[in-house]
Coordinates of C-alpha atoms in Angstrom, one line a residue:
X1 CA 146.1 117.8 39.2
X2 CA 146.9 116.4 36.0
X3 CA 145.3 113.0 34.3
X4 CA 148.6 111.4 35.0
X5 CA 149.0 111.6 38.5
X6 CA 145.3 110.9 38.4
X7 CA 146.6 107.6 37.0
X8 CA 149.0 106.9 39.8
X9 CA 146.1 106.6 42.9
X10 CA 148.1 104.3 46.0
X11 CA 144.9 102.1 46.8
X12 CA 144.5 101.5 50.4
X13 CA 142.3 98.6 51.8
X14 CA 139.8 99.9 54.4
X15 CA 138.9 96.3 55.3
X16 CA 142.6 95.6 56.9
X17 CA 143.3 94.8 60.7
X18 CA 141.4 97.4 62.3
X19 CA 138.7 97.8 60.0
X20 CA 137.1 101.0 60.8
X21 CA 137.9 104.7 60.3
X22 CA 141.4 105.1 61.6
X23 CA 143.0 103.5 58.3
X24 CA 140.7 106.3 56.1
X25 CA 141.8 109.2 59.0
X26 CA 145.8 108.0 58.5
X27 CA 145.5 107.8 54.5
X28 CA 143.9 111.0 54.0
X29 CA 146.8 112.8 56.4
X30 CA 150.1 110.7 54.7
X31 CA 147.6 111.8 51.3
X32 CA 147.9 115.3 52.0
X33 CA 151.4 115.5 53.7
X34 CA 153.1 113.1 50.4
X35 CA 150.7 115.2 48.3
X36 CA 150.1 111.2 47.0
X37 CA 146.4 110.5 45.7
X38 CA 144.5 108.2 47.2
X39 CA 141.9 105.3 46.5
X40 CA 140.3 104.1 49.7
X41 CA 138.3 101.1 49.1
X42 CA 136.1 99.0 51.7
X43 CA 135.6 101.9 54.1
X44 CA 135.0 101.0 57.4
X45 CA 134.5 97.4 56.7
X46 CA 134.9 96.1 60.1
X47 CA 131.6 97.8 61.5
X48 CA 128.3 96.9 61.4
X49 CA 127.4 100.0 58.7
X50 CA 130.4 100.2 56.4
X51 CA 131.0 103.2 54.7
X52 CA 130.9 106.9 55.5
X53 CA 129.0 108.1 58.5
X54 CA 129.2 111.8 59.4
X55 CA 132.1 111.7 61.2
X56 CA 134.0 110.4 58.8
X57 CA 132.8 112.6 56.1
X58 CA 133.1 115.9 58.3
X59 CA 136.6 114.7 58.3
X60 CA 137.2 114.2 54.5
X61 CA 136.0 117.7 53.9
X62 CA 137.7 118.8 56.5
X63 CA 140.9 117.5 55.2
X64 CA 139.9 118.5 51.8
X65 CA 139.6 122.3 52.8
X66 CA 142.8 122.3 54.4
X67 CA 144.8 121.1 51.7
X68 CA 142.4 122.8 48.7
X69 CA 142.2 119.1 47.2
X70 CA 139.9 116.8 45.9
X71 CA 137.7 114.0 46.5
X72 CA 135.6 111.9 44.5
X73 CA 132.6 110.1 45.4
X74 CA 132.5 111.1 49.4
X75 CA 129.0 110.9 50.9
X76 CA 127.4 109.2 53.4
X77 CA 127.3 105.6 53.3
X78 CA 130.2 105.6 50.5
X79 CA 132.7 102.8 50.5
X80 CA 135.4 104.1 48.7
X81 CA 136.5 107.5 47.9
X82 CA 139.3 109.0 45.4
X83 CA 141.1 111.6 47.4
X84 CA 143.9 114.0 45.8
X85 CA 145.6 116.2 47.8
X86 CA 147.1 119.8 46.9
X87 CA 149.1 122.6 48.9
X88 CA 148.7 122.8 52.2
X89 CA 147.0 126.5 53.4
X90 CA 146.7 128.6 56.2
X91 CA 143.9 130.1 57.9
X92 CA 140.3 128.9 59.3
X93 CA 138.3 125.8 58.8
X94 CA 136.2 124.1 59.7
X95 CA 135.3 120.6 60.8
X96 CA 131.3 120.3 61.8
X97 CA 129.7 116.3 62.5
X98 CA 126.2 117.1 62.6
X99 CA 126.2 114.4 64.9
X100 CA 127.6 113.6 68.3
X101 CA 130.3 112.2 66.3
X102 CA 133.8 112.7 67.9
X103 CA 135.8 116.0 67.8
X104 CA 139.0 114.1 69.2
X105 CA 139.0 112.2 66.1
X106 CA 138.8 115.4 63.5
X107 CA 141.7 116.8 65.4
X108 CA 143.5 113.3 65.8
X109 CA 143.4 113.5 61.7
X110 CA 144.5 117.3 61.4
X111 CA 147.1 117.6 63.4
X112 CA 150.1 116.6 61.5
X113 CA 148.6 118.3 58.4
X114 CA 148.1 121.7 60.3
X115 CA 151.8 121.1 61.3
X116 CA 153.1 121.3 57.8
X117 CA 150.9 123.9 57.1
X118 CA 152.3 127.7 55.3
X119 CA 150.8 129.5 58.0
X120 CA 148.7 129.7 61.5
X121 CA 145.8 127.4 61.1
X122 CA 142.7 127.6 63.4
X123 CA 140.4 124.3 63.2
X124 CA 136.7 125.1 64.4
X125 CA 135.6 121.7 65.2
X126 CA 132.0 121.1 65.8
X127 CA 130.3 117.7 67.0
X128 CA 130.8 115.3 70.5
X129 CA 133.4 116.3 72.7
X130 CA 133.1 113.4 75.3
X131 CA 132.1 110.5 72.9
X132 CA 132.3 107.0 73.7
X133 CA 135.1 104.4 71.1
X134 CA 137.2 107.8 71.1
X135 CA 139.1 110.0 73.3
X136 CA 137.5 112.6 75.4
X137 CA 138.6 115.7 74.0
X138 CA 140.2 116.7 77.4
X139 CA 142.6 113.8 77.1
X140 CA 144.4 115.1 73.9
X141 CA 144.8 118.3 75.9
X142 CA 145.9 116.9 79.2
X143 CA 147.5 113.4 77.7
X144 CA 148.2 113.3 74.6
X145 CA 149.6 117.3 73.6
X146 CA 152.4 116.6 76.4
X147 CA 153.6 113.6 74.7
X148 CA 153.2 115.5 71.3
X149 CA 155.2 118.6 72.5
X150 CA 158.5 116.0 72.9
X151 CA 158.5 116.3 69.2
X152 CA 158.5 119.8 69.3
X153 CA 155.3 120.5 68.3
X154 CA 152.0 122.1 70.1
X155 CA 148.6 123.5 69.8
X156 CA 146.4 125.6 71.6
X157 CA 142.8 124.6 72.6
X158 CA 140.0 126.8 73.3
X159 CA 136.7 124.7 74.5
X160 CA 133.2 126.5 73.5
X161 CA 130.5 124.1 74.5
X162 CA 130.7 120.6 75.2
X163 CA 128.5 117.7 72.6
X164 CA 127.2 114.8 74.2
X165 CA 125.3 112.0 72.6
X166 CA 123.1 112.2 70.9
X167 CA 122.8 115.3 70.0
X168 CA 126.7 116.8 69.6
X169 CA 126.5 120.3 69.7
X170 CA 130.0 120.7 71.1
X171 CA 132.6 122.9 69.6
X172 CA 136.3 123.4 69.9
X173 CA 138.5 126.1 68.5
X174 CA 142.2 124.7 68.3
X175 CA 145.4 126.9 67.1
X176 CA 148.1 125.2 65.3
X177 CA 151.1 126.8 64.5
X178 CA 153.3 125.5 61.7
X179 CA 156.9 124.1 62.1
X180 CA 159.9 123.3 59.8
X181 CA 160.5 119.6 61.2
X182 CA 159.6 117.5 64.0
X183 CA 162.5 116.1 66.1
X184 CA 162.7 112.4 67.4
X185 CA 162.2 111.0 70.7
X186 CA 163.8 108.3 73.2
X187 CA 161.4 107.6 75.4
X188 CA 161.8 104.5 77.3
X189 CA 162.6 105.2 80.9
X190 CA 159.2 105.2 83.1
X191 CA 160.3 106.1 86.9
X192 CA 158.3 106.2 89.1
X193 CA 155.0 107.5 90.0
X194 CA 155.3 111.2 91.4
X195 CA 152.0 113.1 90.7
X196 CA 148.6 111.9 90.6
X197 CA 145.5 113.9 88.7
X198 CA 142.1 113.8 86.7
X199 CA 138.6 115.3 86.3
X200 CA 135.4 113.3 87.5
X201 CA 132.1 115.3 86.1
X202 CA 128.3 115.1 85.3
X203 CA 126.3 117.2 83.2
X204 CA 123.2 117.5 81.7
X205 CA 119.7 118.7 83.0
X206 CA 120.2 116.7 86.3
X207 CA 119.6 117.1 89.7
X208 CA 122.5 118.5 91.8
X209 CA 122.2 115.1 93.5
X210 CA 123.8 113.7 90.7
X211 CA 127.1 115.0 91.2
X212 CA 127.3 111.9 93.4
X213 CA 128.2 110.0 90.5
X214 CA 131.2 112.1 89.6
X215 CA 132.2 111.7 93.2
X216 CA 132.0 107.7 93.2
X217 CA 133.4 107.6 89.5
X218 CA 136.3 109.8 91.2
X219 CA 136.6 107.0 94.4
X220 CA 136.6 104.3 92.0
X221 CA 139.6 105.8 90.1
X222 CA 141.4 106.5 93.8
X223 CA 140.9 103.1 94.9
X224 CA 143.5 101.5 92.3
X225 CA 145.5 105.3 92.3
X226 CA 146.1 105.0 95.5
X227 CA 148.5 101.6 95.2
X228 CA 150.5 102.9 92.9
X229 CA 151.2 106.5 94.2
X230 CA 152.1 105.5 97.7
X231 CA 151.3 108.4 100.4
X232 CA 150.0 110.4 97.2
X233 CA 147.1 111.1 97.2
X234 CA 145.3 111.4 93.7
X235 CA 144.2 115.2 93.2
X236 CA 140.8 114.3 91.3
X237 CA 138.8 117.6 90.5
X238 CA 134.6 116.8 91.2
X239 CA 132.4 119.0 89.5
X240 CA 128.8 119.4 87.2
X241 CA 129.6 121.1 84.0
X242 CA 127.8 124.5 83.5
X243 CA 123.9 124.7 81.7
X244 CA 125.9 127.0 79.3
X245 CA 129.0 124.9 78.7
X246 CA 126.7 121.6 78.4
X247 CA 123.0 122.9 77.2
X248 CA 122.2 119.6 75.9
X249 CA 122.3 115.6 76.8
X250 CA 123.2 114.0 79.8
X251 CA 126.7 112.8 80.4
X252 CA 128.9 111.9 83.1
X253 CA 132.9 111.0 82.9
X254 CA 136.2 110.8 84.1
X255 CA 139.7 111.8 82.9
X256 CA 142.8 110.7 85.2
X257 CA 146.6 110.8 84.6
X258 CA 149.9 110.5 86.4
X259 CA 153.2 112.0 85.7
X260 CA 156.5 110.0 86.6
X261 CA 160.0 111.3 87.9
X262 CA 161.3 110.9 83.9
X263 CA 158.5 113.1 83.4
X264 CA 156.2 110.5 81.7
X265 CA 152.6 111.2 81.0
X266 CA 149.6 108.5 81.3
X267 CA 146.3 108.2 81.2
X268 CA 143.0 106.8 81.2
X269 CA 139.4 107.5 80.6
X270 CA 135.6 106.6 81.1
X271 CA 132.3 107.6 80.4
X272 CA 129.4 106.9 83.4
X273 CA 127.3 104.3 81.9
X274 CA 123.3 103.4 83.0
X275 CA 124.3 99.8 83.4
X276 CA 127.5 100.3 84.8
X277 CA 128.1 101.5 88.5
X278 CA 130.0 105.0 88.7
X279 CA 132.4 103.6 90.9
X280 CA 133.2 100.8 88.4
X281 CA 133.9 103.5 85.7
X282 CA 136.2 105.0 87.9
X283 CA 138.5 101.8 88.7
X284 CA 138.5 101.2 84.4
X285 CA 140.0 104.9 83.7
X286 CA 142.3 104.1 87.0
X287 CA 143.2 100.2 85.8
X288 CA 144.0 101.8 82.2
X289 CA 147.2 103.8 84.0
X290 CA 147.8 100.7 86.1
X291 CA 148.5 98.9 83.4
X292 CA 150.8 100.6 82.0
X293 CA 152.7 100.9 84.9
X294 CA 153.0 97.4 85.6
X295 CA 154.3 97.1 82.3
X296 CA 156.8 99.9 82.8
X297 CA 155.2 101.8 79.6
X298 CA 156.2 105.6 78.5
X299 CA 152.9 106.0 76.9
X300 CA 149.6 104.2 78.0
X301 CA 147.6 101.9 75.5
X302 CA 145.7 105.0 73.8
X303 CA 148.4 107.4 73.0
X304 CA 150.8 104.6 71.8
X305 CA 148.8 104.5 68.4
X306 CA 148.6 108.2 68.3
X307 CA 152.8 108.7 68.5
X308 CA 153.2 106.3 65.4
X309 CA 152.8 109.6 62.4
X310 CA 154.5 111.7 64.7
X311 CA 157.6 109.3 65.0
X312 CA 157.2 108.7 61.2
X313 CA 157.5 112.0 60.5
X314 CA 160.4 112.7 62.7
X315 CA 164.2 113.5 61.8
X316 CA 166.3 111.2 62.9
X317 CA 165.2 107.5 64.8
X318 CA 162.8 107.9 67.5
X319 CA 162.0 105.1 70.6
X320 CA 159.3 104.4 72.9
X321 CA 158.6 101.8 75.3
X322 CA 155.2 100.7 75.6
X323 CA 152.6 98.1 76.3
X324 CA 151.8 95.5 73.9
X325 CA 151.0 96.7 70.6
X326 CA 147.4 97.3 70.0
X327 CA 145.5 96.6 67.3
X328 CA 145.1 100.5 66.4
X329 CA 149.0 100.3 67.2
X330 CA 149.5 97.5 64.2
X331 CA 147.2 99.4 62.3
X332 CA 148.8 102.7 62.2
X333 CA 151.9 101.2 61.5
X334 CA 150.9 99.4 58.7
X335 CA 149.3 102.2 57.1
X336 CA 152.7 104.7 57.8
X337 CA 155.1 101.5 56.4
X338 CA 152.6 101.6 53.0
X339 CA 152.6 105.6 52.9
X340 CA 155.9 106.6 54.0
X341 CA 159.7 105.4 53.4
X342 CA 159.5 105.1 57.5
X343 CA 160.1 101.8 59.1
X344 CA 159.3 100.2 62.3
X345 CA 161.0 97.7 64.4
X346 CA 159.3 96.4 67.7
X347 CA 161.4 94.4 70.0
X348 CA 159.8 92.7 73.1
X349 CA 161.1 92.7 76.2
X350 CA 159.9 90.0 78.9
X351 CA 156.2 89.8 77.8
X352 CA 155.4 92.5 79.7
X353 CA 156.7 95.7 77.3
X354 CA 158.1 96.4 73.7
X355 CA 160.3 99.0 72.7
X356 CA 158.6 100.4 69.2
X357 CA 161.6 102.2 67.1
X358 CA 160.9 104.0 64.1
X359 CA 163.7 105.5 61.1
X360 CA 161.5 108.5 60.3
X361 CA 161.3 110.4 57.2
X362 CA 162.6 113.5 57.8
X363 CA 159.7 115.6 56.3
X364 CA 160.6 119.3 55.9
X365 CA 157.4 121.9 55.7
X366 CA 158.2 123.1 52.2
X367 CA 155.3 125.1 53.1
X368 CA 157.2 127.2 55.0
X369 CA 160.5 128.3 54.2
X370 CA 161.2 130.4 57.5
X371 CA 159.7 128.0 60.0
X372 CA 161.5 126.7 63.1
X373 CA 161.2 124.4 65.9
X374 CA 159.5 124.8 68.7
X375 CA 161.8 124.5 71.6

């Protein structure tokens, strides 16, 4: 990197709209896949300790290694970083927290960088698999990667040991394999509800009386399922999670989805809390779904924000009906809109949905020449 383009840092403003690390995870990944340097300023502004924690700096040098770039004053606690990005590689790295600080998160960051990568690119991630203000690293797999595979793009997940807080622990070994492009989507018929699923568990040093809680977490969930799937009944998977796939920290959870006759995927999500009844934990993964079928979403309120780089990065003009835009929704946007040349329009439609449409850019993996698309 030369002391001109050194010169030329896009300054991003940490402190904006959401406030926390999603605008530093979506800058470092439009950094790397622009190959434009970065200056992130007011890190994490929003929270109550701005700055780096170790999530957030696993994830610098994680994104660092990936692209051999880099970064200027990242350590923990740091409120601004200079970050400049070189050639995206191929091989094995890895991403380790230290803390129970969330895996979903590393990979949410990645992802799209792995994509344009010159080779096969393995991501050892090491850190909280089931953390709470994330995803639970089984709804990327089960949620999220069907919605990403309409772009024509996939990974593979291998699950090692699950983290849990406060310890972590947890490790994940995901296989990303390059492509030239990503194609566009249209995605705004829902249909209706055909299939009903999810995962209720505990784990932890516990007595087997505990699986209980998984089992009311999982009736919770059923009891607002059940309305919408008619004579369907909700196939919700019970179980206590292994000494050896969860040696340390208590934990308890639940993952549920539904797939439509348009073949729509949603979701929701819960962790078991102490103040918190299990069965009431169950009904909030459940009402999370609900909602988006009432509104007659394609995507539910989590994955909508995660679907904004992909449709940026898209050939051609992609469209997706969803809820009401979240704030992680506006945020991603906003941060795409000041990276990219790809632009949004979101048109509402009766209060109850939008229809988010996005010109994407087009971006070819330079990286590698011989690539093609999934199909």
């Amino acid at each position: 990197m030369n002391r001109m383009s050194e010169q030329h840092l896009v300054d991003i403003d940490g402190s904006v709209l959401e406030g926390g690390g999603q605008i530093l995870r979506m800058a470092l990944c439009f950094s790397v896949l622009t190959k434009t340097p970065v200056r992130i300023s007011n890190i994490r502004q929003g929270r109550k300790k701005p700055g780096l924690a170790a999530q957030h700096l696993a994830g610098v040098e994680l994104m660092r290694d990936i692209c051999a770039g880099r970064v200027h004053k990242a350590t923990l606690g740091s409120t601004e970083i200079e970050f400049y990005p070189g050639h995206i590689g191929e091989g094995r790295f890895v991403g380790h927290i230290q803390t129970a600080g969330s895996i979903a998160l590393l990979l949410q960051a990645a992802l799209p960088v792995a994509l344009f990568s010159s080779g096969p690119v393995t991501l050892d991630l090491r850190g909280g698999t089931n953390t709470d203000l994330a995803p639970q690293v089984d709804f990327l797999t089960e949620i999220f990667r069907p919605n990403m595979e309409r772009f024509g793009a996939s990974f593979d997940f291998d699950l090692i040991r699950r983290g849990y807080f406060p310890k972590g622990g947890g490790q994940c070994v995901v296989e990303v394999r390059p492509v030239q492009s990503l194609r566009p989507i249209v995605l705004v018929e829902m249909g209706r509800v055909n299939r009903v699923f999810g995962w209720s568990f505990v784990a932890g040093v516990l007595p087997l009386k505990v699986v209980v809680i998984a089992h009311e977490m999982s009736s919770g969930a059923k009891s607002i399922l059940g309305q919408m799937s008619g004579h369907r009944a909700a196939d919700i998977e019970v179980y206590k999670e292994s000494v050896d796939m969860a040696p340390e920290g208590n934990c308890s959870g639940i993952i549920v989805g539904c797939e439509t006759s348009t073949g729509v995927i949603l979701g929701g999500s819960a962790l078991g809390e102490a103040r918190k009844k299990s069965f009431h934990s169950g009904e909030e993964a459940a009402r999370e779904i609900q909602s988006a079928v009432l509104a007659g979403a394609c995507v539910d309120r989590h994955v909508q924000d995660m679907m904004i780089v992909l449709m940026a990065l898209a050939d051609g003009k992609s469209r997706i009906r969803a809820e009401p835009l979240t704030m992680h929704t506006r945020t991603a946007i906003y941060v795409t809109e000041l990276m990219t040349k790809a632009k949004f329009n979101t048109i509402e439609e009766n209060g109850l949905n939008v229809i988010i449409e996005c010109d994407g850019i087009g971006l070819r993996n330079v990286n590698l020449p011989n690539a093609t698309r999934l199909q």
